[in-house]
Coordinates of C-alpha atoms and ligand atoms in Angstrom, one line a residue:
M1 CA 103.2 92.7 84.1
Q2 CA 106.3 90.7 85.4
I3 CA 108.7 92.8 87.2
T4 CA 112.0 91.1 88.5
L5 CA 115.2 91.9 90.0
E6 CA 118.1 91.5 87.3
S7 CA 121.5 90.4 88.5
K8 CA 123.3 90.5 85.2
P9 CA 125.6 93.7 84.5
F10 CA 124.1 96.7 82.8
A11 CA 125.7 95.9 79.1
A12 CA 124.8 92.1 79.1
I13 CA 121.1 93.2 79.5
E14 CA 119.2 91.7 76.5
M15 CA 116.1 94.3 76.8
E16 CA 113.9 96.4 74.3
A17 CA 115.6 99.1 76.6
L18 CA 118.0 99.9 79.4
V19 CA 116.6 103.1 81.5
S20 CA 118.4 105.1 84.0
Y21 CA 118.8 108.7 85.1
V22 CA 120.3 111.4 85.3
F23 CA 121.5 114.4 87.7
E24 CA 121.2 117.9 87.0
E25 CA 124.8 119.2 87.4
T26 CA 128.1 120.6 85.9
D27 CA 129.0 116.9 84.6
P28 CA 125.7 114.8 84.6
V29 CA 127.8 111.8 83.5
Q30 CA 128.8 110.3 86.9
G31 CA 128.6 107.1 88.8
R32 CA 126.6 104.4 86.5
V33 CA 126.0 106.7 84.1
A34 CA 129.7 107.1 83.7
E35 CA 130.1 103.4 83.5
I36 CA 127.5 103.2 80.9
D37 CA 129.1 106.0 78.8
K38 CA 132.4 103.9 78.7
S39 CA 130.9 100.7 77.7
A40 CA 129.3 103.0 74.8
G41 CA 132.7 104.4 74.2
G42 CA 131.8 108.3 75.4
L43 CA 128.5 108.6 73.5
L44 CA 127.1 110.3 76.7
R45 CA 129.9 112.4 77.1
K46 CA 129.3 113.9 73.8
L47 CA 125.5 114.2 74.2
A48 CA 126.4 115.8 77.5
A49 CA 128.4 118.2 75.8
S50 CA 126.2 119.1 73.1
G51 CA 123.4 120.0 75.4
E52 CA 121.1 117.1 74.6
L53 CA 121.9 115.5 78.4
T54 CA 121.6 118.0 80.9
G55 CA 119.6 115.9 83.9
K56 CA 117.1 118.6 83.6
T57 CA 113.6 117.1 85.3
L58 CA 112.1 114.6 82.8
E59 CA 114.6 115.2 80.3
F60 CA 114.1 112.4 77.9
T61 CA 117.2 110.9 75.9
L62 CA 116.6 108.3 73.8
V63 CA 119.5 106.5 71.9
H64 CA 118.8 103.4 69.4
A65 CA 121.0 100.5 69.1
P66 CA 123.8 101.8 71.6
A67 CA 127.3 100.6 71.2
G68 CA 128.5 98.4 73.8
L69 CA 125.2 97.7 74.9
K70 CA 123.2 94.2 74.7
A71 CA 119.9 96.2 75.0
A72 CA 118.1 98.0 71.8
R73 CA 117.8 101.4 73.4
L74 CA 119.2 103.3 76.6
L75 CA 116.8 105.8 77.6
L76 CA 118.0 108.6 80.2
V77 CA 115.6 110.3 82.4
G78 CA 116.6 113.7 83.8
V79 CA 115.6 113.8 87.8
G80 CA 116.6 117.4 88.5
K81 CA 119.5 118.4 91.2
R82 CA 120.8 115.8 93.2
E83 CA 120.0 117.4 96.7
Q84 CA 116.7 117.8 95.8
F85 CA 116.5 113.9 95.0
N86 CA 114.2 111.4 96.9
S87 CA 112.0 108.3 96.4
A88 CA 109.2 110.1 95.8
T89 CA 111.5 111.4 92.4
L90 CA 112.5 108.1 91.6
R91 CA 108.7 106.5 92.1
K92 CA 107.6 109.4 89.3
V93 CA 110.7 108.6 87.1
A94 CA 110.2 105.2 86.7
G95 CA 106.4 105.9 85.9
A96 CA 107.3 108.4 83.3
A97 CA 109.8 105.8 81.9
L98 CA 107.5 103.3 81.4
R99 CA 105.1 105.5 79.9
Y100 CA 107.6 107.1 77.3
L101 CA 108.4 103.8 76.4
K102 CA 104.9 102.0 76.1
S103 CA 103.8 104.7 73.8
R104 CA 106.8 103.7 71.7
S105 CA 105.5 100.2 71.5
V106 CA 108.9 99.0 73.6
K107 CA 107.5 95.6 75.2
N108 CA 110.0 95.1 77.8
L109 CA 112.8 97.4 79.6
A110 CA 115.3 97.2 82.3
L111 CA 115.4 100.1 84.5
L112 CA 119.1 100.7 86.2
V113 CA 119.2 102.2 89.7
R114 CA 121.7 104.5 90.4
E115 CA 125.0 104.3 92.6
G116 CA 123.6 104.3 96.5
H117 CA 120.6 103.4 95.4
P118 CA 120.0 99.7 95.6
T119 CA 117.4 99.5 98.6
E120 CA 114.3 98.0 100.0
E121 CA 112.6 101.7 99.4
S122 CA 114.3 102.1 95.8
A123 CA 112.5 99.1 94.7
Q124 CA 109.3 99.6 96.4
V125 CA 108.7 102.8 94.8
I126 CA 110.3 101.6 91.3
A127 CA 107.4 99.0 91.4
E128 CA 104.6 101.4 92.3
G129 CA 105.7 104.0 89.9
I130 CA 106.1 101.4 87.2
L131 CA 102.7 99.7 88.2
T132 CA 100.4 102.8 88.6
A133 CA 101.9 104.2 85.3
D134 CA 100.7 101.3 83.2
F135 CA 97.3 101.5 84.4
E136 CA 94.6 102.9 81.7
S137 CA 91.2 103.3 81.6
D138 CA 90.1 101.3 78.8
K139 CA 88.0 99.0 80.1
Y140 CA 85.3 99.6 78.1
K141 CA 87.6 100.3 75.1
T142 CA 86.9 97.3 72.3
D143 CA 90.3 98.4 70.8
K144 CA 93.0 98.6 73.5
K145 CA 95.6 101.3 73.2
N146 CA 96.1 99.3 69.7
G147 CA 98.0 96.5 71.5
K148 CA 100.6 98.4 73.3
R149 CA 101.7 96.4 76.4
I150 CA 104.4 96.6 78.4
E151 CA 105.3 92.7 79.5
S152 CA 108.3 92.7 81.8
V153 CA 110.3 95.1 83.6
S154 CA 113.3 94.2 85.4
I155 CA 115.4 96.2 88.1
A156 CA 118.8 96.2 87.9
G157 CA 121.9 97.1 89.4
Y158 CA 121.4 95.3 93.2
S159 CA 124.1 92.9 93.8
D160 CA 123.9 89.9 95.6
A161 CA 124.0 91.5 98.9
E162 CA 121.4 93.7 98.1
R163 CA 118.9 91.2 96.3
E164 CA 117.0 90.3 99.6
A165 CA 116.0 94.2 100.5
G166 CA 114.9 94.6 96.6
E167 CA 113.0 91.6 96.6
K168 CA 111.4 92.6 99.8
G169 CA 110.6 96.1 98.6
L170 CA 109.3 95.0 95.3
A171 CA 106.7 92.7 96.7
K172 CA 105.6 95.9 99.1
G173 CA 105.3 98.0 96.1
R174 CA 103.4 95.6 94.0
I175 CA 100.7 95.2 97.0
I176 CA 100.5 98.8 97.4
A177 CA 100.3 99.8 94.0
E178 CA 97.8 96.8 92.8
S179 CA 95.5 98.2 95.5
Q180 CA 96.0 101.6 93.9
N181 CA 94.7 100.2 91.0
F182 CA 92.1 98.3 92.5
A183 CA 90.6 101.7 93.9
R184 CA 91.1 103.2 90.0
D185 CA 89.3 100.5 88.5
L186 CA 86.1 101.2 91.1
I187 CA 86.4 105.0 90.6
N188 CA 86.1 104.4 86.8
E189 CA 83.4 102.5 86.9
P190 CA 80.1 104.4 85.3
S191 CA 77.1 105.0 87.8
N192 CA 75.1 102.7 85.6
K193 CA 77.5 99.7 86.2
L194 CA 78.6 100.7 89.6
T195 CA 75.6 101.3 92.1
P196 CA 75.6 101.3 95.7
A197 CA 74.4 97.4 96.2
A198 CA 77.6 96.8 93.0
L199 CA 80.2 98.9 94.6
A200 CA 79.1 96.8 98.2
Q201 CA 79.2 93.6 96.3
K202 CA 82.7 94.1 94.9
A203 CA 84.2 95.6 98.3
E204 CA 82.6 92.1 99.9
A205 CA 84.2 90.0 97.4
M206 CA 87.9 91.6 97.8
A207 CA 87.5 91.2 101.6
K208 CA 86.4 88.0 101.3
A209 CA 89.6 87.1 99.0
A210 CA 91.8 88.8 101.2
G211 CA 90.8 87.3 104.9
L212 CA 89.2 90.4 105.9
S213 CA 85.8 90.7 107.8
V214 CA 83.1 92.1 106.1
E215 CA 79.5 93.2 106.7
I216 CA 77.1 95.2 104.5
L217 CA 74.0 96.9 105.8
D218 CA 71.2 97.2 103.3
E219 CA 68.8 99.9 103.5
K220 CA 66.5 98.2 106.1
R221 CA 69.5 97.8 108.6
I222 CA 70.7 101.3 107.5
A223 CA 67.0 102.5 108.9
D224 CA 67.0 100.1 111.9
L225 CA 70.6 101.9 112.9
K226 CA 68.5 105.5 112.5
M227 CA 71.0 106.3 109.8
G228 CA 68.9 109.2 109.3
A229 CA 71.0 111.4 107.1
L230 CA 72.4 108.8 105.1
L231 CA 68.9 107.7 104.1
S232 CA 68.2 111.4 103.6
V233 CA 70.3 111.5 100.8
A234 CA 69.5 108.0 99.4
Q235 CA 65.6 108.8 99.7
G236 CA 65.6 110.6 96.1
S237 CA 66.9 107.3 94.3
I238 CA 65.5 104.0 93.7
E239 CA 68.6 102.6 94.1
P240 CA 69.1 101.1 97.5
P241 CA 72.2 102.7 100.0
R242 CA 74.6 100.4 101.4
M243 CA 76.9 100.8 104.3
V244 CA 80.0 98.4 103.8
I245 CA 82.4 98.0 107.0
I246 CA 85.8 96.2 106.5
T247 CA 87.5 95.4 109.4
Y248 CA 91.4 94.2 109.6
N249 CA 92.3 92.8 112.9
P250 CA 95.9 92.4 113.8
P251 CA 97.4 89.2 114.3
S252 CA 98.6 90.0 117.9
P253 CA 96.6 92.8 118.8
K254 CA 98.1 95.4 121.4
P255 CA 95.7 96.6 124.3
S256 CA 96.6 100.2 124.5
A257 CA 97.2 100.5 120.4
P258 CA 95.0 102.6 118.7
V259 CA 91.6 101.7 116.3
I260 CA 92.1 103.4 113.1
G261 CA 88.5 104.4 111.6
L262 CA 88.5 104.6 108.0
I263 CA 85.7 106.3 106.4
G264 CA 85.2 107.2 102.5
K265 CA 82.2 108.8 100.8
A266 CA 81.1 106.9 98.3
V267 CA 78.3 108.5 96.7
T268 CA 78.1 106.6 93.1
F269 CA 76.8 109.6 91.5
D270 CA 76.1 113.2 92.6
T271 CA 73.9 115.0 90.4
G272 CA 73.2 117.8 93.6
G273 CA 69.6 116.2 94.1
I274 CA 67.0 118.7 94.1
S275 CA 69.5 121.5 94.5
I276 CA 70.6 120.0 90.9
K277 CA 74.5 120.8 89.5
P278 CA 74.7 122.3 86.0
A279 CA 74.8 120.0 82.9
D280 CA 78.2 121.1 82.1
G281 CA 80.8 118.1 83.4
M282 CA 77.8 116.8 85.4
E283 CA 79.6 113.1 83.9
K284 CA 82.4 113.6 86.0
M285 CA 80.3 113.0 89.2
K286 CA 80.8 109.6 88.7
Y287 CA 83.7 109.8 90.6
D288 CA 82.2 111.1 93.8
M289 CA 82.9 107.6 95.1
A290 CA 86.7 107.9 95.0
G291 CA 86.7 108.5 98.9
G292 CA 85.4 105.4 99.5
A293 CA 87.1 103.0 96.7
T294 CA 90.4 104.6 98.4
M295 CA 89.5 103.2 101.5
I296 CA 88.5 99.9 100.2
G297 CA 91.8 100.0 98.3
V298 CA 93.7 100.6 101.6
M299 CA 92.0 97.3 103.2
R300 CA 92.9 95.4 100.2
A301 CA 96.6 96.6 100.9
L302 CA 96.9 96.2 104.7
A303 CA 95.3 92.5 104.3
A304 CA 98.8 91.4 102.6
L305 CA 101.1 93.6 104.6
K306 CA 99.5 93.2 108.1
P307 CA 99.9 96.5 110.4
A308 CA 100.3 95.8 114.1
V309 CA 96.9 97.9 114.4
K310 CA 93.1 97.3 114.3
V311 CA 91.6 99.4 111.0
I312 CA 88.1 99.8 110.6
C313 CA 86.7 101.1 107.3
V314 CA 83.2 102.4 106.8
V315 CA 81.9 103.4 103.5
P316 CA 78.4 104.8 103.5
S317 CA 77.2 104.6 99.6
T318 CA 74.2 105.9 97.9
E319 CA 73.3 108.1 94.7
N320 CA 72.1 111.9 95.0
M321 CA 69.1 112.2 92.3
P322 CA 66.4 114.6 92.4
G323 CA 63.1 112.6 92.2
G324 CA 59.4 112.4 93.8
R325 CA 61.0 111.6 96.9
A326 CA 64.5 113.3 97.0
Q327 CA 64.6 115.5 100.3
K328 CA 64.1 119.0 99.5
P329 CA 65.8 122.1 100.8
G330 CA 64.7 123.2 103.9
D331 CA 64.2 119.6 105.0
I332 CA 65.2 118.6 108.4
Q333 CA 66.9 115.7 109.1
T334 CA 68.1 113.5 112.3
A335 CA 71.7 111.9 112.4
M336 CA 72.4 108.4 113.8
S337 CA 74.4 110.5 116.8
G338 CA 71.0 112.5 117.2
K339 CA 72.0 115.6 116.1
T340 CA 69.2 117.5 113.6
I341 CA 70.5 118.9 110.3
E342 CA 68.8 121.3 108.2
V343 CA 69.4 120.2 104.8
L344 CA 69.8 123.9 103.0
N345 CA 71.7 122.6 99.8
T346 CA 70.6 118.9 98.7
D347 CA 74.2 119.1 96.8
A348 CA 76.0 119.1 100.5
E349 CA 75.5 115.3 100.4
G350 CA 78.6 114.1 101.1
R351 CA 78.9 115.5 104.6
L352 CA 75.6 113.9 105.2
I353 CA 76.5 110.5 104.8
L354 CA 79.8 111.1 106.3
A355 CA 78.2 112.0 109.4
D356 CA 76.8 108.8 109.9
G357 CA 80.0 106.7 108.7
V358 CA 82.1 108.8 111.1
H359 CA 80.0 107.9 114.2
Y360 CA 79.0 104.5 113.4
A361 CA 83.1 103.9 112.9
K362 CA 83.4 105.7 116.6
Q363 CA 80.3 102.9 117.7
L364 CA 82.4 100.0 116.6
G365 CA 85.4 101.0 118.5
A366 CA 87.6 103.3 116.4
T367 CA 89.6 106.0 118.5
H368 CA 91.4 107.6 115.5
L369 CA 89.3 108.8 112.6
I370 CA 90.3 109.8 109.0
D371 CA 88.0 110.5 106.5
A372 CA 88.4 110.7 102.5
A373 CA 86.0 112.7 100.2
T374 CA 85.2 114.2 97.1
L375 CA 83.4 116.9 99.4
T376 CA 83.7 120.4 98.0
G377 CA 84.5 122.4 94.8
A378 CA 86.2 125.2 97.2
V379 CA 88.9 122.7 97.6
V380 CA 89.4 123.0 93.5
V381 CA 89.7 126.3 94.2
A382 CA 92.0 126.6 96.9
L383 CA 94.4 123.7 96.0
A384 CA 93.8 122.9 92.3
G385 CA 94.6 119.3 91.4
I386 CA 98.0 119.5 93.1
N387 CA 97.4 119.0 96.4
V388 CA 95.0 117.0 98.7
G389 CA 93.5 119.3 101.4
V390 CA 94.0 117.8 104.9
F391 CA 91.8 119.2 108.0
G392 CA 92.7 118.1 111.5
S393 CA 91.3 118.1 114.9
D394 CA 94.9 116.9 116.5
Q395 CA 97.8 118.3 115.0
A396 CA 100.2 115.5 116.4
F397 CA 97.9 113.1 114.4
T398 CA 97.8 115.6 111.6
D399 CA 101.4 115.9 111.4
K400 CA 102.2 112.0 111.1
L401 CA 99.9 111.6 108.0
L402 CA 101.6 114.7 106.5
A403 CA 104.8 112.7 107.1
S404 CA 103.2 110.0 106.0
A405 CA 101.9 111.8 102.7
K406 CA 105.7 113.2 101.6
V407 CA 106.9 109.3 101.6
A408 CA 104.5 108.3 100.0
G409 CA 104.8 111.0 97.2
E410 CA 101.3 112.3 97.6
K411 CA 101.0 116.4 98.1
M412 CA 99.1 117.2 100.6
W413 CA 98.6 120.7 102.3
Q414 CA 96.7 121.5 105.5
L415 CA 93.9 124.3 106.0
P416 CA 92.3 125.2 108.9
V417 CA 89.4 123.9 111.5
D418 CA 88.9 125.7 114.2
D419 CA 85.7 126.8 116.6
E420 CA 85.5 130.1 115.1
Y421 CA 84.1 128.4 111.4
R422 CA 81.3 127.2 113.8
E423 CA 79.2 130.0 113.9
F424 CA 78.8 129.5 110.2
I425 CA 76.9 126.3 110.6
K426 CA 75.0 127.0 113.7
G427 CA 71.4 126.0 112.9
T428 CA 68.6 128.4 113.1
V429 CA 65.7 125.6 113.1
A430 CA 67.8 122.6 114.1
D431 CA 71.1 121.7 115.7
I432 CA 73.1 122.5 112.6
Q433 CA 73.1 123.2 109.2
N434 CA 74.8 121.5 106.2
I435 CA 75.8 124.5 104.0
S436 CA 77.3 128.1 105.3
S437 CA 75.5 131.0 106.5
G438 CA 78.5 133.2 105.9
K439 CA 80.5 133.6 102.4
G440 CA 83.9 131.7 101.9
G441 CA 86.1 129.2 103.5
G442 CA 84.0 126.2 101.5
A443 CA 86.2 123.6 102.4
T444 CA 86.8 124.5 106.2
I445 CA 82.9 124.6 106.2
G446 CA 82.6 121.2 104.7
A447 CA 85.2 119.8 107.6
M448 CA 83.8 121.3 110.2
F449 CA 80.1 119.8 109.5
I450 CA 82.0 116.6 109.5
K451 CA 83.9 117.5 112.9
E452 CA 80.4 118.0 114.7
F453 CA 80.1 114.0 114.4
T454 CA 83.6 113.2 115.9
G455 CA 83.6 113.8 119.4
D456 CA 86.7 114.1 120.8
S457 CA 88.6 111.7 118.8
P458 CA 91.5 112.6 116.8
W459 CA 90.1 112.9 113.2
I460 CA 91.6 113.9 110.0
H461 CA 89.6 114.6 107.2
L462 CA 90.8 114.7 103.3
D463 CA 89.1 116.6 100.7
I464 CA 90.0 114.5 97.5
A465 CA 88.0 116.6 95.2
G466 CA 90.9 118.2 93.2
T467 CA 93.1 115.5 93.2
A468 CA 91.0 112.1 92.7
W469 CA 90.8 112.9 88.9
N470 CA 93.4 114.0 86.4
D471 CA 91.7 115.9 83.8
D472 CA 94.9 115.5 81.4
A473 CA 97.5 112.6 82.0
K474 CA 100.7 113.3 83.8
P475 CA 104.1 112.0 82.4
W476 CA 103.8 109.1 85.1
L477 CA 99.9 108.9 85.0
A478 CA 96.9 108.5 82.6
K479 CA 94.1 110.4 82.5
G480 CA 91.2 109.6 85.3
P481 CA 91.0 108.1 88.6
T482 CA 94.4 108.6 90.4
G483 CA 93.9 106.7 93.9
V484 CA 95.2 109.3 95.9
A485 CA 95.9 109.0 99.3
L486 CA 95.9 105.3 99.3
R487 CA 99.6 105.5 99.7
T488 CA 99.9 107.7 102.5
L489 CA 97.2 105.8 104.5
V490 CA 99.0 102.8 104.0
H491 CA 102.0 104.3 105.2
L492 CA 100.7 105.9 108.0
V493 CA 98.9 102.7 109.7
M494 CA 102.2 100.6 108.8
S495 CA 104.2 103.2 110.9
Y496 CA 102.2 102.1 114.0
Ligands
LIG1 N1 80.6 116.2 95.1 C1 80.8 117.5 95.4 C2 82.0 118.0 95.5 C3 82.7 118.2 94.3 C4 83.1 119.3 93.4 C5 83.6 116.8 93.7 C6 83.9 119.2 92.2 C7 84.5 117.0 92.9 C8 84.4 118.1 91.9 C9 79.9 118.1 96.6 O1 78.8 116.7 96.6 C10 79.0 119.1 96.3 O2 78.4 119.2 95.5 N2 79.7 120.0 96.8 C11 79.0 121.8 96.9 C12 79.1 121.8 98.4 C13 77.8 123.4 98.5 C14 76.6 123.2 97.9 C15 78.3 123.9 100.0 C16 80.0 122.1 96.0 O3 81.1 122.2 96.5 O4 79.7 122.9 95.5
LIG2 ZN1 77.3 117.6 95.7
LIG3 ZN1 78.9 114.9 96.2

């Protein structure tokens, strides 16, 4: 999709649709919307008077052949109260407008930003909104959305003086959105197409193309390094495991700067293993590699955005299968760190592979750890598909991430991890056990297990089990993989 900044006055823009947005206030026809109204001979005031234009969130008002405008249609989208409006709203509205028009076979559109909004940030979030909204999971469909395709979008309302900022934001937004869609493409792949080896290959190809250093550990190297927790999950599958390591080195590194470790769970299919899952809905477990895909996507964006800090991405990848060689409940495994684990439930496999992932990231020099994982059904119970579950060992670091999440427009909610929960995973026959001996707090227990391997390093765990996959389409995003957490993590790293 082509995205450009348009400098023509809005009335002269010859697109299939001109889009702008309206605040919910006593008189919704103000500022640039009032200018449109003037060009269109008072049309919008009439719509407002009849109650068809109120500015209520995601209200769509579509007018064909508007008088006084060169555009074939005028679309006004409600964005709610002016005081509550922010960039996160603009991102969603831009996406929702694109999907609304795309479904009506529109091929090109112009989005007019409101007075006061022509900034770098606006252009960035509009680019993010429209590119992520345009994404469809139709790779394996031979009939692609009946040929409905958005070919070009122009962002209007920037003066010549504001243009440079707009171009900058647009370029940045494109990098971030395309990286998010790259992650979503990976998450969409079924497990017969995306084995751990195939995932590693795609990660390697991306890293090489982006100019990042990359190393892939095969099953032999993984065994040599004594990554017993990862191997224990992998032993049940004929598909060998992989550990993907991608490193971003800043052009001029500061000696005192932190080294960020990004660790992502990449179980390419989670049957549960011997503690097998019920058949109903099991097909969804192809997205159990979303954490890994997201971290790989973050690295893709960072390669282009060039932050000032070093980032090491570690993605342990395996299938979790039952079989003649599969680990069994009660088996005791030794993680790379040397800790012994009693595997009481083979379906709590994500924490096992992350145990070796975080330990290895530390060994490679990461000082600050962040992991992302579709880790627990319990986080879905707690937060549904709305918020990412956030757990952190260092409040200042966690607050920094939560602040980035706000800017990125990704909802996240902090849940506790504290030592009182340790009791629940204290081992009876080994050092620790992979599930709780008590009741409740499942998402925290999963986090507590990973924490055992982080030592004193500031660490954040993101449980994306509920948010990495949309069961239903949203007005601004298709059904399927979301790529959640990518924008937050990119913003966090860029803020150093
Ligand atoms: N991949 C699942 C978690 C999951 C559940 C992701 C639902 C997405 C949707 C994870 O490996 C798992 O099976 N966790 C178990 C842990 C339990 C055995 C302690 C769970 O949440 O049921
Ligand atoms: Zn599982
Ligand atoms: Zn899993």
